Amino acid sequence: MPTRVFGWIAVTLSLIYKFPQIYKLQKTRDTRGISVGSQIIQASAYGFYIVHGSIIGDPPVVLLGITSLSQSIVLIVQYFCYRGRWEKATREDSFEERNPKALEV
């Protein structure tokens, strides 16, 4: 069995494991369940995976790092773009529900 088969399996899984979170965040714009600090630490770790994989000449590790780092960056950008929007929308909705005549002209 080739020694890198497990590395390529890990790369394949890393290509898909954050897609549900990215999709949900894009669709709902609700950042309440996202820890941006955790994502930043994780992105930093992936940067070191890329360096480590480059030094030891292991393509699966490099690709794993690049893929995962890219997905973490997308989540971080989404977080900063959408934070506060969900809460604002909720406050606006609840204001309209409490004061239905407030919007009448």
Coordinates of N, CA and C in Angstrom, one line a residue:
M1 N 0.9 -1.2 0.0 CA 0.0 0.0 0.0 C 0.9 1.2 0.0
P2 N 0.6 2.2 -0.9 CA 1.4 3.4 -0.9 C 1.4 4.1 0.4
T3 N 2.5 4.7 0.8 CA 2.6 5.3 2.2 C 1.8 6.6 2.3
R4 N 1.5 7.2 1.1 CA 0.8 8.5 1.2 C -0.7 8.4 1.0
V5 N -1.3 7.2 0.9 CA -2.7 7.0 0.6 C -3.5 7.7 1.8
F6 N -3.1 7.5 3.0 CA -3.8 8.1 4.1 C -3.8 9.7 4.0
G7 N -2.7 10.2 3.6 CA -2.6 11.6 3.4 C -3.5 12.1 2.4
W8 N -3.7 11.4 1.3 CA -4.6 11.8 0.2 C -6.0 11.7 0.7
I9 N -6.3 10.7 1.5 CA -7.7 10.5 2.0 C -8.0 11.7 2.9
A10 N -7.0 12.1 3.8 CA -7.2 13.3 4.6 C -7.4 14.5 3.8
V11 N -6.7 14.7 2.7 CA -6.9 15.9 1.8 C -8.3 15.9 1.3
T12 N -8.7 14.7 0.8 CA -10.1 14.6 0.2 C -11.1 15.0 1.3
L13 N -11.0 14.5 2.5 CA -12.0 14.8 3.5 C -11.9 16.3 3.9
S14 N -10.7 16.9 3.9 CA -10.5 18.3 4.3 C -11.1 19.2 3.2
L15 N -11.2 18.7 2.0 CA -11.9 19.5 0.9 C -13.3 19.7 1.2
I16 N -13.9 18.8 2.0 CA -15.4 18.9 2.2 C -15.9 19.2 3.6
Y17 N -15.0 19.0 4.6 CA -15.5 19.1 5.9 C -16.0 20.5 6.4
K18 N -15.5 21.5 5.8 CA -16.0 22.9 6.3 C -17.1 23.4 5.3
F19 N -17.3 22.8 4.2 CA -18.4 23.3 3.3 C -19.7 23.5 4.0
P20 N -20.2 22.5 4.8 CA -21.5 22.8 5.4 C -21.6 24.0 6.3
Q21 N -20.5 24.3 7.0 CA -20.4 25.5 7.8 C -20.4 26.8 6.9
I22 N -19.6 26.7 5.9 CA -19.5 27.9 5.0 C -20.8 28.1 4.3
Y23 N -21.5 27.1 3.9 CA -22.8 27.2 3.2 C -23.8 27.8 4.2
K24 N -23.9 27.2 5.4 CA -24.9 27.7 6.4 C -24.6 29.1 6.7
L25 N -23.4 29.5 6.9 CA -23.1 30.9 7.3 C -23.4 31.8 6.1
Q26 N -23.2 31.4 4.9 CA -23.6 32.2 3.7 C -25.1 32.4 3.6
K27 N -25.8 31.3 3.9 CA -27.2 31.3 3.8 C -27.9 32.1 4.9
T28 N -27.5 31.9 6.1 CA -28.2 32.5 7.3 C -27.6 33.8 7.7
R29 N -26.3 34.0 7.4 CA -25.6 35.1 7.9 C -25.6 35.3 9.4
D30 N -25.8 34.2 10.1 CA -25.9 34.1 11.6 C -24.5 33.7 12.1
T31 N -23.8 34.6 12.7 CA -22.4 34.3 13.2 C -22.3 33.9 14.6
R32 N -23.5 33.7 15.3 CA -23.5 33.4 16.7 C -22.7 32.1 17.1
G33 N -22.7 31.1 16.2 CA -22.1 29.9 16.5 C -20.6 29.8 16.1
I34 N -20.1 30.9 15.6 CA -18.7 30.8 15.1 C -17.8 31.5 16.1
S35 N -16.7 30.8 16.4 CA -15.6 31.3 17.2 C -14.5 31.8 16.3
V36 N -14.5 33.1 16.1 CA -13.5 33.6 15.2 C -12.1 33.4 15.7
G37 N -11.9 33.5 17.0 CA -10.6 33.2 17.6 C -10.1 31.8 17.3
S38 N -11.0 30.9 17.4 CA -10.6 29.5 17.0 C -10.3 29.4 15.6
Q39 N -11.0 30.0 14.7 CA -10.7 30.0 13.3 C -9.3 30.6 13.0
I40 N -9.0 31.7 13.6 CA -7.7 32.3 13.4 C -6.6 31.4 13.9
I41 N -6.7 30.8 15.0 CA -5.7 29.9 15.5 C -5.6 28.7 14.6
Q42 N -6.7 28.2 14.1 CA -6.7 27.0 13.2 C -6.0 27.4 11.9
A43 N -6.3 28.6 11.4 CA -5.7 29.1 10.1 C -4.2 29.2 10.3
S44 N -3.7 29.7 11.5 CA -2.3 29.8 11.7 C -1.7 28.4 11.7
A45 N -2.3 27.4 12.3 CA -1.8 26.0 12.3 C -1.7 25.5 10.9
Y46 N -2.7 25.8 10.1 CA -2.6 25.3 8.7 C -1.4 25.9 8.0
G47 N -1.1 27.2 8.3 CA 0.1 27.8 7.7 C 1.3 27.0 8.0
F48 N 1.4 26.6 9.3 CA 2.6 25.8 9.7 C 2.6 24.4 9.0
Y49 N 1.4 23.8 8.8 CA 1.3 22.6 8.0 C 1.9 22.8 6.6
I50 N 1.6 23.9 6.0 CA 2.1 24.1 4.7 C 3.6 24.2 4.7
V51 N 4.2 25.0 5.6 CA 5.6 25.1 5.8 C 6.3 23.7 6.0
H52 N 5.7 23.0 7.0 CA 6.2 21.7 7.4 C 6.2 20.7 6.2
G53 N 5.0 20.7 5.5 CA 4.9 19.8 4.3 C 5.9 20.1 3.2
S54 N 6.1 21.4 3.1 CA 7.1 21.9 2.0 C 8.5 21.4 2.4
I55 N 8.9 21.6 3.7 CA 10.2 21.2 4.2 C 10.5 19.7 4.0
I56 N 9.5 18.9 4.4 CA 9.7 17.4 4.3 C 9.3 16.9 2.9
G57 N 8.8 17.7 2.0 CA 8.5 17.2 0.7 C 7.3 16.3 0.6
D58 N 6.2 16.6 1.4 CA 5.0 15.8 1.4 C 3.9 16.5 0.8
P59 N 3.6 16.3 -0.5 CA 2.5 17.0 -1.2 C 1.1 16.9 -0.5
P60 N 0.7 15.7 0.1 CA -0.6 15.7 0.7 C -0.7 16.7 1.9
V61 N 0.4 16.8 2.7 CA 0.4 17.7 3.8 C 0.3 19.2 3.3
V62 N 1.0 19.5 2.2 CA 1.0 20.8 1.7 C -0.4 21.1 1.2
L63 N -1.0 20.2 0.4 CA -2.4 20.5 -0.2 C -3.4 20.5 0.9
L64 N -3.3 19.7 2.0 CA -4.2 19.7 3.1 C -4.1 21.1 3.8
G65 N -2.9 21.6 4.0 CA -2.7 22.9 4.6 C -3.3 24.0 3.8
I66 N -3.1 24.0 2.5 CA -3.6 25.0 1.6 C -5.1 25.0 1.5
T67 N -5.7 23.8 1.4 CA -7.1 23.7 1.3 C -7.8 24.1 2.6
S68 N -7.3 23.7 3.7 CA -7.9 24.0 5.0 C -7.7 25.5 5.4
L69 N -6.5 26.0 5.0 CA -6.3 27.4 5.3 C -7.2 28.3 4.5
S70 N -7.4 27.9 3.2 CA -8.4 28.6 2.4 C -9.8 28.6 2.9
Q71 N -10.2 27.5 3.4 CA -11.6 27.4 4.0 C -11.7 28.2 5.3
S72 N -10.6 28.2 6.1 CA -10.7 29.0 7.3 C -10.7 30.5 7.0
I73 N -10.0 30.9 6.0 CA -10.0 32.3 5.6 C -11.4 32.7 5.1
V74 N -12.0 31.8 4.4 CA -13.4 32.1 3.9 C -14.3 32.3 5.1
L75 N -14.2 31.4 6.1 CA -15.1 31.5 7.3 C -14.7 32.8 8.1
I76 N -13.5 33.2 8.2 CA -13.1 34.4 8.9 C -13.7 35.6 8.2
V77 N -13.5 35.6 6.9 CA -14.1 36.8 6.1 C -15.6 36.8 6.3
Q78 N -16.2 35.7 6.2 CA -17.7 35.7 6.3 C -18.1 36.2 7.7
Y79 N -17.3 35.8 8.7 CA -17.7 36.2 10.1 C -17.6 37.7 10.2
F80 N -16.6 38.3 9.7 CA -16.4 39.8 9.8 C -17.4 40.5 8.9
C81 N -17.8 39.9 7.8 CA -18.8 40.5 6.9 C -20.2 40.5 7.5
Y82 N -20.5 39.4 8.2 CA -21.9 39.1 8.6 C -22.1 39.4 10.1
R83 N -21.1 39.6 10.9 CA -21.4 39.7 12.4 C -22.2 41.0 12.6
G84 N -23.1 40.8 13.5 CA -24.1 41.9 13.8 C -25.3 42.0 12.9
R85 N -25.2 41.5 11.7 CA -26.3 41.6 10.8 C -27.5 40.8 11.3
W86 N -27.3 39.6 11.8 CA -28.4 38.7 12.2 C -29.1 39.4 13.4
E87 N -28.3 39.9 14.3 CA -28.9 40.5 15.5 C -29.7 41.7 15.1
K88 N -29.1 42.5 14.2 CA -29.8 43.7 13.7 C -31.1 43.3 13.1
A89 N -31.1 42.3 12.2 CA -32.3 41.9 11.5 C -33.3 41.4 12.5
T90 N -32.9 40.7 13.6 CA -33.8 40.2 14.6 C -34.4 41.3 15.4
R91 N -33.6 42.3 15.7 CA -34.2 43.5 16.4 C -35.2 44.2 15.5
E92 N -34.9 44.4 14.3 CA -35.8 45.0 13.4 C -37.1 44.2 13.2
D93 N -37.0 42.9 13.1 CA -38.2 42.1 13.0 C -39.0 42.2 14.3
S94 N -38.4 42.1 15.4 CA -39.2 42.2 16.7 C -39.8 43.5 16.9
F95 N -39.1 44.6 16.4 CA -39.7 45.9 16.5 C -41.0 46.0 15.7
E96 N -40.9 45.5 14.5 CA -42.1 45.5 13.6 C -43.2 44.6 14.2
E97 N -42.9 43.5 14.8 CA -43.9 42.7 15.4 C -44.6 43.4 16.6
R98 N -43.8 44.1 17.4 CA -44.3 44.8 18.5 C -45.1 46.0 18.2
N99 N -44.7 46.7 17.1 CA -45.2 48.0 16.7 C -45.7 47.9 15.2
P100 N -46.7 47.2 14.9 CA -47.1 47.1 13.5 C -47.5 48.4 12.9
K101 N -48.0 49.3 13.7 CA -48.4 50.6 13.1 C -47.2 51.6 12.9
A102 N -46.1 51.2 13.4 CA -44.9 52.1 13.3 C -44.5 52.3 11.9
L103 N -44.8 51.3 11.0 CA -44.3 51.4 9.6 C -45.4 52.0 8.7
E104 N -46.6 52.2 9.2 CA -47.6 52.8 8.4 C -47.4 54.3 8.2
V105 N -47.6 54.7 7.0 CA -47.4 56.1 6.6 C -48.8 56.8 6.5

